[in-house]
mmCIF file of C-alpha atoms in Angstrom:
data_model
loop_
_atom_site.group_PDB
_atom_site.id
_atom_site.type_symbol
_atom_site.label_atom_id
_atom_site.label_comp_id
_atom_site.label_asym_id
_atom_site.label_seq_id
_atom_site.Cartn_x
_atom_site.Cartn_y
_atom_site.Cartn_z
ATOM 1 C CA UNK A 1 48.066 -111.299 -80.054
ATOM 2 C CA UNK A 2 45.262 -110.021 -81.862
ATOM 3 C CA UNK A 3 47.272 -108.556 -84.805
ATOM 4 C CA UNK A 4 46.029 -110.136 -88.089
ATOM 5 C CA UNK A 5 48.696 -112.201 -89.969
ATOM 6 C CA UNK A 6 48.959 -113.007 -93.658
ATOM 7 C CA UNK A 7 45.772 -110.906 -94.227
ATOM 8 C CA UNK A 8 44.358 -110.844 -97.791
ATOM 9 C CA UNK A 9 45.383 -107.715 -99.271
ATOM 10 C CA UNK A 10 48.441 -107.147 -97.422
ATOM 11 C CA UNK A 11 50.875 -104.821 -99.038
ATOM 12 C CA UNK A 12 54.425 -105.992 -99.945
ATOM 13 C CA UNK A 13 57.393 -104.124 -98.815
ATOM 14 C CA UNK A 14 57.714 -101.010 -100.957
ATOM 15 C CA UNK A 15 60.505 -98.346 -101.614
ATOM 16 C CA UNK A 16 60.763 -95.788 -98.799
ATOM 17 C CA UNK A 17 58.634 -92.746 -99.128
ATOM 18 C CA UNK A 18 60.455 -89.330 -99.067
ATOM 19 C CA UNK A 19 58.993 -87.512 -96.129
ATOM 20 C CA UNK A 20 59.357 -83.855 -94.811
ATOM 21 C CA UNK A 21 58.125 -81.718 -92.024
ATOM 22 C CA UNK A 22 55.677 -79.059 -93.045
ATOM 23 C CA UNK A 23 53.092 -76.529 -91.626
ATOM 24 C CA UNK A 24 49.318 -76.926 -92.676
ATOM 25 C CA UNK A 25 47.132 -74.330 -91.782
ATOM 26 C CA UNK A 26 49.442 -73.270 -89.156
ATOM 27 C CA UNK A 27 49.800 -76.658 -87.533
ATOM 28 C CA UNK A 28 52.727 -79.260 -87.804
ATOM 29 C CA UNK A 29 52.360 -81.832 -90.280
ATOM 30 C CA UNK A 30 54.218 -84.400 -92.335
ATOM 31 C CA UNK A 31 54.292 -84.780 -96.058
ATOM 32 C CA UNK A 32 55.125 -88.002 -97.701
ATOM 33 C CA UNK A 33 55.828 -88.721 -101.387
ATOM 34 C CA UNK A 34 55.634 -92.286 -102.949
ATOM 35 C CA UNK A 35 57.772 -93.752 -105.753
ATOM 36 C CA UNK A 36 55.092 -93.177 -108.216
ATOM 37 C CA UNK A 37 54.439 -89.435 -107.265
ATOM 38 C CA UNK A 38 51.374 -89.937 -105.131
ATOM 39 C CA UNK A 39 51.419 -87.969 -101.791
ATOM 40 C CA UNK A 40 49.886 -87.952 -98.453
ATOM 41 C CA UNK A 41 49.763 -85.239 -95.707
ATOM 42 C CA UNK A 42 49.222 -86.005 -92.076
ATOM 43 C CA UNK A 43 48.858 -83.836 -89.130
ATOM 44 C CA UNK A 44 50.562 -84.472 -85.917
ATOM 45 C CA UNK A 45 47.458 -83.436 -84.255
ATOM 46 C CA UNK A 46 45.507 -86.579 -83.884
ATOM 47 C CA UNK A 47 47.596 -88.405 -86.460
ATOM 48 C CA UNK A 48 45.057 -87.193 -88.761
ATOM 49 C CA UNK A 49 45.421 -87.858 -92.365
ATOM 50 C CA UNK A 50 44.602 -84.805 -94.452
ATOM 51 C CA UNK A 51 45.253 -85.594 -97.926
ATOM 52 C CA UNK A 52 45.957 -88.357 -100.334
ATOM 53 C CA UNK A 53 46.626 -87.536 -103.999
ATOM 54 C CA UNK A 54 47.250 -90.046 -106.555
ATOM 55 C CA UNK A 55 50.039 -90.107 -109.160
ATOM 56 C CA UNK A 56 47.509 -88.299 -111.555
ATOM 57 C CA UNK A 57 47.128 -85.129 -109.089
ATOM 58 C CA UNK A 58 43.582 -86.183 -107.973
ATOM 59 C CA UNK A 59 42.679 -85.696 -104.372
ATOM 60 C CA UNK A 60 40.877 -88.695 -102.981
ATOM 61 C CA UNK A 61 39.916 -87.538 -99.350
ATOM 62 C CA UNK A 62 37.580 -84.647 -98.542
ATOM 63 C CA UNK A 63 38.898 -82.062 -96.138
ATOM 64 C CA UNK A 64 36.431 -79.526 -95.333
ATOM 65 C CA UNK A 65 37.620 -76.008 -96.133
ATOM 66 C CA UNK A 66 35.969 -74.689 -92.874
ATOM 67 C CA UNK A 67 37.839 -77.397 -90.627
ATOM 68 C CA UNK A 68 39.261 -76.043 -87.493
ATOM 69 C CA UNK A 69 43.069 -76.033 -87.154
ATOM 70 C CA UNK A 70 43.895 -74.916 -83.729
ATOM 71 C CA UNK A 71 45.826 -78.096 -82.212
ATOM 72 C CA UNK A 72 42.811 -78.822 -79.962
ATOM 73 C CA UNK A 73 39.707 -79.281 -82.001
ATOM 74 C CA UNK A 74 38.960 -82.388 -84.025
ATOM 75 C CA UNK A 75 39.527 -81.873 -87.779
ATOM 76 C CA UNK A 76 36.439 -82.223 -90.166
ATOM 77 C CA UNK A 77 37.545 -84.504 -93.052
ATOM 78 C CA UNK A 78 40.512 -86.580 -94.063
ATOM 79 C CA UNK A 79 40.779 -89.678 -91.661
ATOM 80 C CA UNK A 80 40.003 -88.944 -88.084
ATOM 81 C CA UNK A 81 41.052 -91.688 -85.661
ATOM 82 C CA UNK A 82 38.214 -92.728 -83.374
ATOM 83 C CA UNK A 83 39.602 -94.523 -80.342
ATOM 84 C CA UNK A 84 39.230 -95.926 -77.556
ATOM 85 C CA UNK A 85 35.478 -95.124 -78.090
ATOM 86 C CA UNK A 86 33.182 -94.714 -81.025
ATOM 87 C CA UNK A 87 30.914 -91.904 -81.300
ATOM 88 C CA UNK A 88 29.097 -91.295 -77.896
ATOM 89 C CA UNK A 89 28.787 -95.030 -77.044
ATOM 90 C CA UNK A 90 30.550 -94.673 -73.589
ATOM 91 C CA UNK A 91 31.686 -92.243 -71.030
ATOM 92 C CA UNK A 92 34.426 -90.581 -72.968
ATOM 93 C CA UNK A 93 34.333 -87.475 -75.101
ATOM 94 C CA UNK A 94 32.761 -88.156 -78.685
ATOM 95 C CA UNK A 95 34.873 -90.575 -80.679
ATOM 96 C CA UNK A 96 37.330 -90.876 -77.786
ATOM 97 C CA UNK A 97 40.399 -88.746 -77.119
ATOM 98 C CA UNK A 98 43.116 -89.774 -79.655
ATOM 99 C CA UNK A 99 42.025 -87.547 -82.558
ATOM 100 C CA UNK A 100 42.501 -84.491 -80.121
ATOM 101 C CA UNK A 101 45.970 -85.024 -78.953
ATOM 102 C CA UNK A 102 49.625 -84.538 -80.540
ATOM 103 C CA UNK A 103 51.191 -87.705 -81.863
ATOM 104 C CA UNK A 104 55.127 -88.315 -82.233
ATOM 105 C CA UNK A 105 56.546 -89.168 -85.633
ATOM 106 C CA UNK A 106 58.286 -92.257 -85.759
ATOM 107 C CA UNK A 107 59.500 -91.817 -89.426
ATOM 108 C CA UNK A 108 59.211 -94.478 -92.134
ATOM 109 C CA UNK A 109 59.430 -98.047 -90.960
ATOM 110 C CA UNK A 110 62.614 -99.804 -92.575
ATOM 111 C CA UNK A 111 60.651 -103.048 -93.191
ATOM 112 C CA UNK A 112 57.080 -101.929 -94.112
ATOM 113 C CA UNK A 113 57.914 -98.680 -95.638
ATOM 114 C CA UNK A 114 55.046 -97.162 -93.697
ATOM 115 C CA UNK A 115 55.182 -93.524 -92.210
ATOM 116 C CA UNK A 116 54.331 -94.196 -88.406
ATOM 117 C CA UNK A 117 52.993 -92.126 -85.768
ATOM 118 C CA UNK A 118 52.826 -92.934 -82.135
ATOM 119 C CA UNK A 119 50.877 -92.013 -79.065
ATOM 120 C CA UNK A 120 51.459 -93.307 -75.523
ATOM 121 C CA UNK A 121 49.353 -92.726 -72.385
ATOM 122 C CA UNK A 122 50.232 -89.720 -69.971
ATOM 123 C CA UNK A 123 48.532 -88.021 -67.088
ATOM 124 C CA UNK A 124 46.011 -86.358 -69.386
ATOM 125 C CA UNK A 125 44.830 -89.515 -70.975
ATOM 126 C CA UNK A 126 44.749 -91.483 -67.600
ATOM 127 C CA UNK A 127 42.552 -88.942 -66.191
ATOM 128 C CA UNK A 128 39.929 -89.812 -68.928
ATOM 129 C CA UNK A 129 40.749 -93.512 -69.488
ATOM 130 C CA UNK A 130 42.881 -95.195 -66.622
ATOM 131 C CA UNK A 131 44.912 -97.371 -68.856
ATOM 132 C CA UNK A 132 48.506 -97.897 -70.031
ATOM 133 C CA UNK A 133 48.779 -98.002 -73.823
ATOM 134 C CA UNK A 134 50.757 -97.415 -76.815
ATOM 135 C CA UNK A 135 48.843 -96.608 -80.309
ATOM 136 C CA UNK A 136 50.378 -96.315 -83.566
ATOM 137 C CA UNK A 137 48.984 -95.362 -86.958
ATOM 138 C CA UNK A 138 50.928 -96.256 -90.107
ATOM 139 C CA UNK A 139 50.276 -95.032 -93.385
ATOM 140 C CA UNK A 140 51.569 -97.042 -96.594
ATOM 141 C CA UNK A 141 51.395 -95.675 -100.140
ATOM 142 C CA UNK A 142 51.800 -97.873 -103.356
ATOM 143 C CA UNK A 143 50.886 -96.943 -106.837
ATOM 144 C CA UNK A 144 47.202 -96.176 -106.832
ATOM 145 C CA UNK A 145 46.814 -97.373 -103.183
ATOM 146 C CA UNK A 146 46.624 -96.196 -99.726
ATOM 147 C CA UNK A 147 46.572 -98.200 -96.435
ATOM 148 C CA UNK A 148 45.851 -96.929 -93.034
ATOM 149 C CA UNK A 149 46.539 -99.152 -89.972
ATOM 150 C CA UNK A 150 45.681 -98.410 -86.407
ATOM 151 C CA UNK A 151 47.210 -100.638 -83.743
ATOM 152 C CA UNK A 152 46.754 -100.471 -79.949
ATOM 153 C CA UNK A 153 48.985 -102.321 -77.360
ATOM 154 C CA UNK A 154 48.063 -102.955 -73.691
ATOM 155 C CA UNK A 155 51.067 -101.936 -71.630
ATOM 156 C CA UNK A 156 49.242 -102.219 -68.440
ATOM 157 C CA UNK A 157 48.971 -105.055 -65.818
ATOM 158 C CA UNK A 158 45.362 -105.589 -66.529
ATOM 159 C CA UNK A 159 42.860 -105.941 -69.346
ATOM 160 C CA UNK A 160 41.018 -103.170 -71.047
ATOM 161 C CA UNK A 161 38.130 -102.868 -73.488
ATOM 162 C CA UNK A 162 37.847 -100.198 -76.438
ATOM 163 C CA UNK A 163 36.104 -99.478 -79.594
ATOM 164 C CA UNK A 164 37.621 -97.927 -82.715
ATOM 165 C CA UNK A 165 37.176 -96.538 -86.331
ATOM 166 C CA UNK A 166 38.924 -95.053 -89.135
ATOM 167 C CA UNK A 167 36.501 -92.405 -89.922
ATOM 168 C CA UNK A 168 37.596 -91.822 -93.675
ATOM 169 C CA UNK A 169 35.966 -89.034 -95.734
ATOM 170 C CA UNK A 170 36.033 -89.937 -99.246
ATOM 171 C CA UNK A 171 35.951 -87.247 -102.068
ATOM 172 C CA UNK A 172 33.231 -87.354 -104.333
ATOM 173 C CA UNK A 173 32.551 -85.039 -107.288
ATOM 174 C CA UNK A 174 28.742 -85.014 -106.609
ATOM 175 C CA UNK A 175 27.027 -87.308 -104.134
ATOM 176 C CA UNK A 176 24.035 -87.384 -106.268
ATOM 177 C CA UNK A 177 26.048 -89.360 -108.996
ATOM 178 C CA UNK A 178 27.953 -91.586 -106.390
ATOM 179 C CA UNK A 179 26.865 -95.037 -105.458
ATOM 180 C CA UNK A 180 28.316 -97.495 -103.184
ATOM 181 C CA UNK A 181 28.569 -101.322 -104.137
ATOM 182 C CA UNK A 182 29.129 -104.293 -102.022
ATOM 183 C CA UNK A 183 26.817 -104.253 -98.941
ATOM 184 C CA UNK A 184 23.791 -106.077 -100.244
ATOM 185 C CA UNK A 185 22.970 -108.841 -97.653
ATOM 186 C CA UNK A 186 24.624 -107.213 -94.840
ATOM 187 C CA UNK A 187 22.949 -106.540 -91.499
ATOM 188 C CA UNK A 188 22.250 -102.859 -91.247
ATOM 189 C CA UNK A 189 21.514 -100.524 -88.493
ATOM 190 C CA UNK A 190 19.933 -97.418 -89.872
ATOM 191 C CA UNK A 191 20.686 -94.785 -87.315
ATOM 192 C CA UNK A 192 18.682 -92.043 -88.995
ATOM 193 C CA UNK A 193 15.467 -94.396 -88.466
ATOM 194 C CA UNK A 194 16.732 -96.535 -85.641
ATOM 195 C CA UNK A 195 15.798 -99.512 -87.666
ATOM 196 C CA UNK A 196 17.587 -102.865 -88.026
ATOM 197 C CA UNK A 197 17.200 -104.822 -91.213
ATOM 198 C CA UNK A 198 19.278 -106.732 -94.121
ATOM 199 C CA UNK A 199 20.282 -104.286 -96.938
ATOM 200 C CA UNK A 200 18.582 -105.292 -100.193
ATOM 201 C CA UNK A 201 19.985 -102.655 -102.406
ATOM 202 C CA UNK A 202 22.878 -104.022 -104.736
ATOM 203 C CA UNK A 203 24.171 -100.216 -104.658
ATOM 204 C CA UNK A 204 23.511 -97.585 -102.064
ATOM 205 C CA UNK A 205 22.709 -94.147 -103.303
ATOM 206 C CA UNK A 206 22.566 -90.833 -101.351
ATOM 207 C CA UNK A 207 19.582 -88.698 -101.664
ATOM 208 C CA UNK A 208 19.181 -87.504 -97.990
ATOM 209 C CA UNK A 209 20.810 -87.928 -94.768
ATOM 210 C CA UNK A 210 22.547 -91.287 -94.585
ATOM 211 C CA UNK A 211 23.964 -92.889 -91.420
ATOM 212 C CA UNK A 212 24.314 -96.643 -90.946
ATOM 213 C CA UNK A 213 26.273 -99.251 -89.337
ATOM 214 C CA UNK A 214 26.789 -102.505 -91.514
ATOM 215 C CA UNK A 215 28.178 -105.941 -90.579
ATOM 216 C CA UNK A 216 31.447 -105.778 -92.691
ATOM 217 C CA UNK A 217 31.334 -107.911 -95.772
ATOM 218 C CA UNK A 218 34.135 -110.294 -96.713
ATOM 219 C CA UNK A 219 34.791 -108.650 -100.012
ATOM 220 C CA UNK A 220 35.923 -105.080 -100.813
ATOM 221 C CA UNK A 221 33.277 -102.334 -101.624
ATOM 222 C CA UNK A 222 33.336 -100.225 -104.499
ATOM 223 C CA UNK A 223 32.661 -96.390 -104.748
ATOM 224 C CA UNK A 224 31.714 -95.809 -108.230
ATOM 225 C CA UNK A 225 31.515 -92.313 -109.901
ATOM 226 C CA UNK A 226 31.498 -91.203 -113.281
ATOM 227 C CA UNK A 227 35.081 -90.192 -113.182
ATOM 228 C CA UNK A 228 36.204 -93.582 -111.920
ATOM 229 C CA UNK A 229 35.902 -96.326 -109.116
ATOM 230 C CA UNK A 230 37.585 -96.755 -105.795
ATOM 231 C CA UNK A 231 37.963 -100.057 -103.871
ATOM 232 C CA UNK A 232 37.519 -100.017 -100.292
ATOM 233 C CA UNK A 233 38.734 -103.104 -98.182
ATOM 234 C CA UNK A 234 39.249 -103.520 -94.466
ATOM 235 C CA UNK A 235 40.869 -106.028 -92.029
ATOM 236 C CA UNK A 236 38.655 -108.684 -90.427
ATOM 237 C CA UNK A 237 39.311 -107.259 -87.083
ATOM 238 C CA UNK A 238 37.107 -104.284 -88.218
ATOM 239 C CA UNK A 239 33.936 -106.079 -87.848
ATOM 240 C CA UNK A 240 31.702 -103.183 -88.974
ATOM 241 C CA UNK A 241 31.614 -100.610 -91.746
ATOM 242 C CA UNK A 242 30.109 -97.332 -91.240
ATOM 243 C CA UNK A 243 28.562 -95.251 -94.045
ATOM 244 C CA UNK A 244 27.628 -91.518 -93.556
ATOM 245 C CA UNK A 245 26.629 -88.437 -95.365
ATOM 246 C CA UNK A 246 25.117 -85.622 -93.491
ATOM 247 C CA UNK A 247 22.732 -84.638 -96.318
ATOM 248 C CA UNK A 248 21.735 -80.944 -96.957
ATOM 249 C CA UNK A 249 19.502 -80.310 -93.679
ATOM 250 C CA UNK A 250 22.165 -81.671 -91.292
ATOM 251 C CA UNK A 251 25.171 -80.333 -93.436
ATOM 252 C CA UNK A 252 23.878 -76.935 -93.126
ATOM 253 C CA UNK A 253 24.160 -77.091 -89.327
ATOM 254 C CA UNK A 254 27.710 -78.143 -89.214
ATOM 255 C CA UNK A 255 29.754 -75.142 -88.479
ATOM 256 C CA UNK A 256 32.957 -76.412 -89.762
ATOM 257 C CA UNK A 257 31.663 -77.591 -93.238
ATOM 258 C CA UNK A 258 30.163 -75.540 -96.088
ATOM 259 C CA UNK A 259 26.493 -75.816 -96.782
ATOM 260 C CA UNK A 260 27.339 -77.752 -99.886
ATOM 261 C CA UNK A 261 30.105 -79.850 -98.306
ATOM 262 C CA UNK A 262 27.894 -82.848 -98.243
ATOM 263 C CA UNK A 263 27.816 -82.937 -102.002
ATOM 264 C CA UNK A 264 31.389 -83.648 -102.056
ATOM 265 C CA UNK A 265 32.078 -86.347 -99.560
ATOM 266 C CA UNK A 266 31.291 -89.674 -98.404
ATOM 267 C CA UNK A 267 32.327 -91.406 -95.278
ATOM 268 C CA UNK A 268 33.086 -95.158 -95.425
ATOM 269 C CA UNK A 269 34.587 -96.305 -92.139
ATOM 270 C CA UNK A 270 36.342 -99.355 -91.004
ATOM 271 C CA UNK A 271 35.145 -99.866 -87.419
ATOM 272 C CA UNK A 272 35.091 -102.013 -84.488
ATOM 273 C CA UNK A 273 31.754 -101.131 -82.642
ATOM 274 C CA UNK A 274 29.215 -103.490 -81.789
ATOM 275 C CA UNK A 275 31.586 -106.041 -79.888
ATOM 276 C CA UNK A 276 34.399 -104.037 -78.035
ATOM 277 C CA UNK A 277 38.049 -105.470 -78.225
ATOM 278 C CA UNK A 278 39.160 -107.134 -75.018
ATOM 279 C CA UNK A 279 42.748 -106.667 -74.886
ATOM 280 C CA UNK A 280 45.091 -108.739 -72.632
ATOM 281 C CA UNK A 281 47.996 -107.150 -70.813
ATOM 282 C CA UNK A 282 50.872 -107.176 -73.480
ATOM 283 C CA UNK A 283 48.498 -107.957 -76.356
ATOM 284 C CA UNK A 284 48.162 -105.834 -79.400
ATOM 285 C CA UNK A 285 45.137 -105.203 -81.928
ATOM 286 C CA UNK A 286 45.286 -103.979 -85.204
ATOM 287 C CA UNK A 287 42.649 -102.811 -87.733
ATOM 288 C CA UNK A 288 43.217 -101.387 -91.338
ATOM 289 C CA UNK A 289 41.641 -99.957 -94.329
ATOM 290 C CA UNK A 290 43.127 -99.849 -97.784
ATOM 291 C CA UNK A 291 41.865 -97.715 -100.582
ATOM 292 C CA UNK A 292 42.719 -98.629 -104.282
ATOM 293 C CA UNK A 293 42.022 -96.992 -107.392
ATOM 294 C CA UNK A 294 40.657 -99.214 -110.081
#
């Protein structure tokens, strides 16, 4: 069993969320409201988290106004589920197939209070990836906090390997005024320059395209803006943290994002990339990310 037990930052059992089925840009989705009035919206397509608003009404995630909602295409923004492959590091479509398939709602778990969605293998997934599995994504709301947990169970008779990421798009008022603290001293692969080094900056700033994979630090990160600070934590099974902003030049080439969209988002992703998970028959892996308003 690869699920983390007793992880630091684990949320206690909370009062159940109120949930309802809605349509979001013409696609089926779920809306959940926490005890403090915070809300989340998740599409059944890809179990894709589209929105998280805190009790003050502030939207904490970035969703592109040009995102495609056709039930087939990956959605730009929110929290895409990248699994069982990260990016193009393998033979599967980019970021795997789970973000492009319909998931089933399992409702709110009576013990954890989490809204849970499930995906199981079928003929279509086995044609791409010949393994039996069950994936679950669980969303937990608490006052000023959101926890997203992805789990994958091996239902087959042999082992399989996979990589994964919670590709979180955080909302920023202005990327020029945002900084990300907590990665100083971490091993970094700069994908823009194809360069490996140790991060020396106490705070990252974003003046152009930024695309880097870091060895995940033990302590949470802090996204600092003039309007407030967001703490970003992840489970130890997510061994990497990916930080991405397309910048002006690449952002202008993304058809599903406005030209100025890069100014209003920063991806900070909990990921398992460099060393794939080797999952034995019957075993389960879980990775999580937790966002907390400070």
